[in-house]
mmCIF file of C-alpha atoms in Angstrom:
data_model
loop_
_atom_site.group_PDB
_atom_site.id
_atom_site.type_symbol
_atom_site.label_atom_id
_atom_site.label_comp_id
_atom_site.label_asym_id
_atom_site.label_seq_id
_atom_site.Cartn_x
_atom_site.Cartn_y
_atom_site.Cartn_z
ATOM 1 C CA MET A 1 2.677 18.502 -26.120
ATOM 2 C CA THR A 2 -1.054 19.203 -26.639
ATOM 3 C CA ALA A 3 -3.554 16.385 -27.193
ATOM 4 C CA THR A 4 -7.111 16.740 -28.501
ATOM 5 C CA VAL A 5 -9.647 14.464 -26.807
ATOM 6 C CA ALA A 6 -13.312 14.098 -27.670
ATOM 7 C CA ALA A 7 -15.702 14.653 -24.780
ATOM 8 C CA PRO A 8 -17.741 11.576 -23.713
ATOM 9 C CA GLN A 9 -21.180 11.347 -25.288
ATOM 10 C CA GLY A 10 -24.185 12.057 -23.138
ATOM 11 C CA THR A 11 -22.253 13.876 -20.438
ATOM 12 C CA ALA A 12 -21.558 17.236 -22.000
ATOM 13 C CA SER A 13 -23.975 20.115 -21.715
ATOM 14 C CA PRO A 14 -25.248 21.818 -24.878
ATOM 15 C CA ASP A 15 -22.993 24.791 -24.200
ATOM 16 C CA ALA A 16 -19.894 22.691 -23.606
ATOM 17 C CA PRO A 17 -17.448 22.261 -26.460
ATOM 18 C CA ALA A 18 -17.359 18.878 -28.117
ATOM 19 C CA ILE A 19 -13.577 18.870 -28.183
ATOM 20 C CA VAL A 20 -11.407 19.172 -25.058
ATOM 21 C CA GLU A 21 -7.744 20.117 -25.284
ATOM 22 C CA ARG A 22 -5.385 18.820 -22.658
ATOM 23 C CA ASP A 23 -1.859 20.052 -22.150
ATOM 24 C CA TYR A 24 0.589 17.259 -21.468
ATOM 25 C CA ARG A 25 3.701 19.423 -21.502
ATOM 26 C CA PRO A 26 5.938 18.796 -18.483
ATOM 27 C CA SER A 27 5.596 21.464 -15.869
ATOM 28 C CA ALA A 28 8.523 23.499 -14.633
ATOM 29 C CA ALA A 29 8.264 21.764 -11.268
ATOM 30 C CA SER A 30 9.640 18.532 -12.755
ATOM 31 C CA GLY A 31 13.091 20.068 -12.955
ATOM 32 C CA ARG A 32 13.070 21.251 -9.361
ATOM 33 C CA PRO A 33 14.392 18.050 -7.719
ATOM 34 C CA ARG A 34 17.484 18.009 -9.921
ATOM 35 C CA ARG A 35 18.130 21.703 -9.277
ATOM 36 C CA SER A 36 17.635 21.230 -5.541
ATOM 37 C CA VAL A 37 20.110 18.330 -5.462
ATOM 38 C CA THR A 38 22.660 20.380 -7.409
ATOM 39 C CA ARG A 39 22.135 23.307 -5.074
ATOM 40 C CA THR A 40 22.588 21.082 -2.019
ATOM 41 C CA LEU A 41 25.813 19.591 -3.367
ATOM 42 C CA GLY A 42 27.059 23.058 -4.231
ATOM 43 C CA VAL A 43 26.419 24.313 -0.709
ATOM 44 C CA ARG A 44 28.193 21.299 0.780
ATOM 45 C CA PHE A 45 31.359 22.090 -1.159
ATOM 46 C CA ILE A 46 31.203 25.881 -1.281
ATOM 47 C CA VAL A 47 30.694 26.470 2.445
ATOM 48 C CA PRO A 48 33.802 24.505 3.562
ATOM 49 C CA ILE A 49 35.877 26.176 0.841
ATOM 50 C CA LEU A 50 34.727 29.625 1.953
ATOM 51 C CA LEU A 51 35.536 28.771 5.562
ATOM 52 C CA LEU A 52 39.037 27.649 4.580
ATOM 53 C CA VAL A 53 39.591 30.833 2.564
ATOM 54 C CA ALA A 54 38.365 33.002 5.449
ATOM 55 C CA TRP A 55 40.551 31.054 7.877
ATOM 56 C CA GLN A 56 43.610 31.568 5.682
ATOM 57 C CA LEU A 57 42.880 35.291 5.242
ATOM 58 C CA VAL A 58 42.455 35.834 8.974
ATOM 59 C CA SER A 59 45.633 33.904 9.691
ATOM 60 C CA GLY A 60 47.587 35.609 6.913
ATOM 61 C CA GLN A 61 46.653 39.069 8.191
ATOM 62 C CA GLY A 62 48.104 38.200 11.580
ATOM 63 C CA TRP A 63 44.784 38.422 13.397
ATOM 64 C CA LEU A 64 45.369 34.911 14.756
ATOM 65 C CA SER A 65 48.626 33.919 16.371
ATOM 66 C CA PRO A 66 50.271 30.933 14.632
ATOM 67 C CA THR A 67 50.770 29.405 18.068
ATOM 68 C CA VAL A 68 47.028 29.532 18.727
ATOM 69 C CA LEU A 69 45.647 28.591 15.306
ATOM 70 C CA PRO A 70 47.923 28.403 12.263
ATOM 71 C CA GLY A 71 46.463 28.794 8.801
ATOM 72 C CA PRO A 72 45.550 25.953 6.441
ATOM 73 C CA LEU A 73 48.638 26.516 4.298
ATOM 74 C CA THR A 74 50.858 26.249 7.360
ATOM 75 C CA ILE A 75 49.190 22.970 8.315
ATOM 76 C CA LEU A 76 49.651 21.730 4.753
ATOM 77 C CA GLU A 77 53.346 22.568 4.973
ATOM 78 C CA SER A 78 53.567 20.598 8.215
ATOM 79 C CA TYR A 79 52.230 17.552 6.344
ATOM 80 C CA GLY A 80 55.076 17.960 3.877
ATOM 81 C CA GLU A 81 57.503 18.152 6.769
ATOM 82 C CA LEU A 82 56.131 14.984 8.378
ATOM 83 C CA TRP A 83 56.207 13.201 5.040
ATOM 84 C CA SER A 84 59.756 14.245 4.183
ATOM 85 C CA THR A 85 61.065 13.049 7.547
ATOM 86 C CA GLY A 86 59.161 9.767 7.233
ATOM 87 C CA ASP A 87 57.381 10.236 10.564
ATOM 88 C CA LEU A 88 53.905 10.069 9.057
ATOM 89 C CA GLN A 89 54.599 6.912 7.042
ATOM 90 C CA ALA A 90 56.008 5.217 10.142
ATOM 91 C CA ALA A 91 53.205 6.305 12.477
ATOM 92 C CA LEU A 92 50.167 5.458 10.344
ATOM 93 C CA PRO A 93 50.659 1.657 10.133
ATOM 94 C CA ILE A 94 51.267 1.430 13.880
ATOM 95 C CA SER A 95 48.102 3.347 14.755
ATOM 96 C CA LEU A 96 46.063 1.373 12.231
ATOM 97 C CA GLN A 97 47.409 -1.897 13.621
ATOM 98 C CA ARG A 98 46.370 -0.927 17.150
ATOM 99 C CA ALA A 99 42.901 0.160 16.104
ATOM 100 C CA GLY A 100 42.383 -2.808 13.782
ATOM 101 C CA LEU A 101 43.504 -5.419 16.306
ATOM 102 C CA GLY A 102 41.406 -3.900 19.077
ATOM 103 C CA LEU A 103 38.371 -3.629 16.809
ATOM 104 C CA LEU A 104 38.736 -7.221 15.624
ATOM 105 C CA ILE A 105 39.022 -8.704 19.117
ATOM 106 C CA GLY A 106 36.373 -6.451 20.640
ATOM 107 C CA GLY A 107 33.978 -6.819 17.722
ATOM 108 C CA LEU A 108 34.185 -10.604 17.667
ATOM 109 C CA THR A 109 33.716 -10.723 21.441
ATOM 110 C CA GLY A 110 30.661 -8.487 21.220
ATOM 111 C CA LEU A 111 29.312 -10.530 18.311
ATOM 112 C CA ILE A 112 29.598 -13.821 20.197
ATOM 113 C CA LEU A 113 28.064 -12.375 23.358
ATOM 114 C CA GLY A 114 25.264 -10.704 21.385
ATOM 115 C CA VAL A 115 24.377 -13.842 19.447
ATOM 116 C CA ALA A 116 24.334 -15.945 22.608
ATOM 117 C CA ALA A 117 22.210 -13.436 24.540
ATOM 118 C CA GLY A 118 19.862 -13.030 21.596
ATOM 119 C CA LEU A 119 19.286 -16.740 21.116
ATOM 120 C CA TRP A 120 19.357 -18.038 24.679
ATOM 121 C CA SER A 121 17.596 -16.378 27.593
ATOM 122 C CA VAL A 122 20.001 -18.055 30.018
ATOM 123 C CA ALA A 123 22.953 -16.162 28.525
ATOM 124 C CA GLU A 124 20.998 -12.916 28.682
ATOM 125 C CA ARG A 125 20.243 -13.405 32.370
ATOM 126 C CA VAL A 126 23.859 -14.250 33.131
ATOM 127 C CA TYR A 127 25.750 -11.286 31.676
ATOM 128 C CA ASP A 128 23.431 -8.731 30.047
ATOM 129 C CA ALA A 129 22.936 -6.682 33.223
ATOM 130 C CA PRO A 130 26.687 -6.491 34.061
ATOM 131 C CA LEU A 131 27.490 -5.486 30.483
ATOM 132 C CA GLN A 132 24.825 -2.781 30.565
ATOM 133 C CA MET A 133 26.402 -1.360 33.728
ATOM 134 C CA LEU A 134 29.906 -1.456 32.248
ATOM 135 C CA ARG A 135 28.621 0.236 29.101
ATOM 136 C CA THR A 136 27.762 3.391 31.058
ATOM 137 C CA ILE A 137 31.388 3.858 32.161
ATOM 138 C CA PRO A 138 33.358 6.120 29.751
ATOM 139 C CA PHE A 139 36.284 4.145 28.386
ATOM 140 C CA ILE A 140 38.586 7.119 28.985
ATOM 141 C CA ALA A 141 37.946 6.747 32.720
ATOM 142 C CA MET A 142 39.336 3.211 32.471
ATOM 143 C CA VAL A 143 42.776 4.371 31.284
ATOM 144 C CA PRO A 144 44.438 4.466 34.755
ATOM 145 C CA LEU A 145 43.025 1.053 35.615
ATOM 146 C CA PHE A 146 44.186 -0.453 32.326
ATOM 147 C CA VAL A 147 47.683 0.919 32.942
ATOM 148 C CA VAL A 148 47.726 -0.823 36.333
ATOM 149 C CA TRP A 149 46.458 -4.075 34.825
ATOM 150 C CA PHE A 150 48.425 -4.210 31.577
ATOM 151 C CA GLY A 151 51.290 -1.761 32.044
ATOM 152 C CA ILE A 152 52.263 1.046 29.674
ATOM 153 C CA GLY A 153 53.063 -1.148 26.681
ATOM 154 C CA GLU A 154 50.981 -2.149 23.693
ATOM 155 C CA GLU A 155 48.764 -4.414 25.790
ATOM 156 C CA SER A 156 47.050 -1.547 27.612
ATOM 157 C CA LYS A 157 46.463 0.385 24.383
ATOM 158 C CA VAL A 158 44.929 -2.564 22.554
ATOM 159 C CA ALA A 159 42.929 -3.594 25.630
ATOM 160 C CA LEU A 160 41.380 -0.128 25.866
ATOM 161 C CA ILE A 161 40.295 -0.300 22.220
ATOM 162 C CA VAL A 162 38.932 -3.811 22.764
ATOM 163 C CA GLY A 163 36.862 -2.664 25.731
ATOM 164 C CA ALA A 164 35.448 0.263 23.778
ATOM 165 C CA SER A 165 34.574 -1.879 20.735
ATOM 166 C CA ILE A 166 32.654 -4.637 22.492
ATOM 167 C CA PHE A 167 29.490 -2.790 23.432
ATOM 168 C CA PRO A 168 28.327 -1.345 20.067
ATOM 169 C CA VAL A 169 28.528 -4.764 18.406
ATOM 170 C CA TYR A 170 26.985 -6.561 21.376
ATOM 171 C CA LEU A 171 24.001 -4.226 21.705
ATOM 172 C CA ASN A 172 23.144 -4.085 18.009
ATOM 173 C CA THR A 173 23.580 -7.831 17.557
ATOM 174 C CA TYR A 174 21.431 -8.585 20.588
ATOM 175 C CA HIS A 175 18.632 -6.225 19.558
ATOM 176 C CA GLY A 176 18.889 -7.335 15.931
ATOM 177 C CA ILE A 177 18.208 -10.940 16.912
ATOM 178 C CA ARG A 178 15.564 -10.139 19.506
ATOM 179 C CA GLY A 179 13.766 -7.920 16.992
ATOM 180 C CA ILE A 180 13.101 -10.813 14.595
ATOM 181 C CA ASP A 181 9.433 -11.673 14.186
ATOM 182 C CA ARG A 182 8.756 -14.847 16.167
ATOM 183 C CA ARG A 183 6.296 -15.997 13.528
ATOM 184 C CA LEU A 184 9.208 -16.501 11.153
ATOM 185 C CA LEU A 185 10.793 -18.874 13.635
ATOM 186 C CA GLU A 186 7.495 -20.713 13.827
ATOM 187 C CA VAL A 187 7.638 -21.069 10.051
ATOM 188 C CA ALA A 188 11.066 -22.677 10.468
ATOM 189 C CA GLN A 189 9.542 -25.182 12.857
ATOM 190 C CA THR A 190 6.737 -25.846 10.388
ATOM 191 C CA PHE A 191 9.275 -26.718 7.702
ATOM 192 C CA GLU A 192 11.139 -28.837 10.268
ATOM 193 C CA LEU A 193 14.364 -26.879 9.963
ATOM 194 C CA SER A 194 17.069 -27.699 12.446
ATOM 195 C CA ARG A 195 18.228 -25.002 14.854
ATOM 196 C CA THR A 196 21.415 -24.519 12.867
ATOM 197 C CA GLU A 197 19.476 -24.146 9.611
ATOM 198 C CA ALA A 198 17.044 -21.706 11.225
ATOM 199 C CA ILE A 199 19.925 -19.569 12.478
ATOM 200 C CA ARG A 200 21.672 -19.652 9.095
ATOM 201 C CA LEU A 201 18.609 -19.087 6.904
ATOM 202 C CA ILE A 202 16.462 -16.822 9.087
ATOM 203 C CA VAL A 203 18.250 -15.332 12.086
ATOM 204 C CA VAL A 204 21.512 -14.276 10.451
ATOM 205 C CA PRO A 205 20.012 -12.595 7.332
ATOM 206 C CA LEU A 206 17.390 -10.708 9.346
ATOM 207 C CA ALA A 207 19.820 -9.634 12.066
ATOM 208 C CA MET A 208 22.601 -8.708 9.629
ATOM 209 C CA PRO A 209 21.574 -5.019 9.209
ATOM 210 C CA GLY A 210 21.754 -4.487 12.962
ATOM 211 C CA ILE A 211 25.033 -6.388 13.210
ATOM 212 C CA LEU A 212 26.638 -4.233 10.518
ATOM 213 C CA VAL A 213 25.416 -1.071 12.212
ATOM 214 C CA GLY A 214 27.080 -2.307 15.388
ATOM 215 C CA TRP A 215 30.375 -2.887 13.581
ATOM 216 C CA ARG A 216 30.155 0.541 12.010
ATOM 217 C CA TYR A 217 29.682 2.234 15.383
ATOM 218 C CA ALA A 218 32.399 0.050 16.881
ATOM 219 C CA ALA A 219 34.847 1.168 14.185
ATOM 220 C CA GLY A 220 34.235 4.815 15.057
ATOM 221 C CA THR A 221 34.503 4.075 18.764
ATOM 222 C CA ALA A 222 37.769 2.211 18.182
ATOM 223 C CA LEU A 223 39.279 5.330 16.635
ATOM 224 C CA LEU A 224 38.151 7.421 19.606
ATOM 225 C CA ALA A 225 39.719 4.885 21.946
ATOM 226 C CA LEU A 226 42.866 4.954 19.805
ATOM 227 C CA VAL A 227 43.248 8.682 20.458
ATOM 228 C CA ALA A 228 43.017 8.081 24.208
ATOM 229 C CA ALA A 229 45.207 4.974 24.104
ATOM 230 C CA GLU A 230 48.019 6.711 22.264
ATOM 231 C CA GLN A 231 48.356 9.203 25.101
ATOM 232 C CA ILE A 232 49.575 6.403 27.407
ATOM 233 C CA ASN A 233 53.344 6.905 27.343
ATOM 234 C CA THR A 234 53.463 6.057 23.666
ATOM 235 C CA THR A 235 56.677 6.037 21.663
ATOM 236 C CA SER A 236 55.130 5.445 18.246
ATOM 237 C CA GLY A 237 52.007 6.180 16.255
ATOM 238 C CA ILE A 238 50.077 9.363 15.551
ATOM 239 C CA GLY A 239 49.730 9.990 19.287
ATOM 240 C CA TYR A 240 53.515 10.096 19.643
ATOM 241 C CA ILE A 241 53.688 12.776 16.946
ATOM 242 C CA LEU A 242 51.070 14.808 18.818
ATOM 243 C CA ASN A 243 52.866 14.476 22.150
ATOM 244 C CA THR A 244 56.200 15.475 20.638
ATOM 245 C CA ALA A 245 54.628 18.452 18.870
ATOM 246 C CA ASN A 246 52.991 19.495 22.136
ATOM 247 C CA GLN A 247 56.359 19.579 23.887
ATOM 248 C CA PHE A 248 57.746 21.919 21.219
ATOM 249 C CA GLN A 249 54.490 23.931 20.937
ATOM 250 C CA ARG A 250 54.052 23.028 17.265
ATOM 251 C CA THR A 251 50.352 23.743 16.933
ATOM 252 C CA ASP A 252 50.485 23.159 13.187
ATOM 253 C CA ILE A 253 51.690 19.570 13.623
ATOM 254 C CA ILE A 254 49.142 18.976 16.388
ATOM 255 C CA LEU A 255 46.336 20.069 14.070
ATOM 256 C CA ALA A 256 47.817 17.977 11.266
ATOM 257 C CA GLY A 257 47.722 14.901 13.505
ATOM 258 C CA ILE A 258 44.152 15.637 14.563
ATOM 259 C CA LEU A 259 43.131 15.895 10.908
ATOM 260 C CA VAL A 260 44.799 12.523 10.264
ATOM 261 C CA TYR A 261 42.557 11.000 12.928
ATOM 262 C CA ALA A 262 39.554 12.672 11.275
ATOM 263 C CA ALA A 263 40.566 11.361 7.846
ATOM 264 C CA LEU A 264 40.914 7.847 9.264
ATOM 265 C CA GLY A 265 37.391 8.129 10.647
ATOM 266 C CA ILE A 266 36.010 9.133 7.255
ATOM 267 C CA VAL A 267 37.863 6.328 5.464
ATOM 268 C CA VAL A 268 36.675 3.732 7.973
ATOM 269 C CA ASP A 269 33.085 4.928 7.666
ATOM 270 C CA VAL A 270 33.243 4.718 3.865
ATOM 271 C CA ILE A 271 34.670 1.193 4.072
ATOM 272 C CA MET A 272 31.900 0.100 6.429
ATOM 273 C CA ARG A 273 29.274 1.578 4.101
ATOM 274 C CA LEU A 274 30.760 -0.297 1.144
ATOM 275 C CA LEU A 275 30.790 -3.497 3.177
ATOM 276 C CA GLU A 276 27.144 -2.975 4.045
ATOM 277 C CA HIS A 277 26.371 -2.382 0.366
ATOM 278 C CA LEU A 278 28.116 -5.626 -0.611
ATOM 279 C CA LEU A 279 26.537 -7.775 2.089
ATOM 280 C CA LEU A 280 23.071 -6.221 1.842
ATOM 281 C CA PRO A 281 22.528 -5.359 -1.843
ATOM 282 C CA TRP A 282 18.760 -5.666 -1.446
ATOM 283 C CA ARG A 283 18.794 -2.928 1.175
ATOM 284 C CA SER A 284 20.771 -0.552 -1.050
ATOM 285 C CA THR A 285 18.341 -1.144 -3.922
ATOM 286 C CA HIS A 286 15.381 -0.543 -1.660
ATOM 287 C CA ASP A 287 16.882 2.696 -0.314
ATOM 288 C CA GLY A 288 17.670 3.826 -3.837
ATOM 289 C CA LYS A 289 14.059 3.508 -4.817
#
């Protein structure tokens, strides 16, 4: 689109034209963002597909031993085998129950401890330092001790997941509350809000992003702890399928079980993102802009 605009009077030189043409046509650069996004999405899908095709070709040509690394089609067939025998349908609910129960208990414990330490300095002085020391210990190293304490039943498995889930929620809740601007709390005092009202109207909304981040990390950590917990003399769950496949050297079923764990991680992360979107719609709108 071309527009004709008259030059301002008294500013143009005698040799300058009285009429100035301006081109308002959109430049080619305006279409670049959309093309770049399309290209990025294409790369994200094409690269994994090419890797799977190359993997299948290498495996099909016999360059990789099926015992070492079976092809994708072989792994897909193993899923059909697990589904037809009913092993997968029986194992999934058990593993999810372990991870969910451990995450719930550990997350609520971390939430309570984080809120108390964030609001009251006395609570922080009492248990923050011990929790920080315990946080540095890998939860996998605690497996033998948990077996001694809780035995080889469900208690030790759930307890390990609980212990791994406490710290992400505690740390993010604590820092979320301590990161609130103190001037906002002074405003609450100015309006003569009670402590309960100040916590409900100011502390909780402002600390909620950090709290949700803590729950999201705790969910991922719970799945990692689930993998370790289901190696403790388990007789059910995805870990039992992996242990049985290991005894019979069924690498395809082992990889299928590992991919189930990975799929659970993706699903849990998506659920946590949706929960964050529902609880913090203002944040999603702001990020979208």
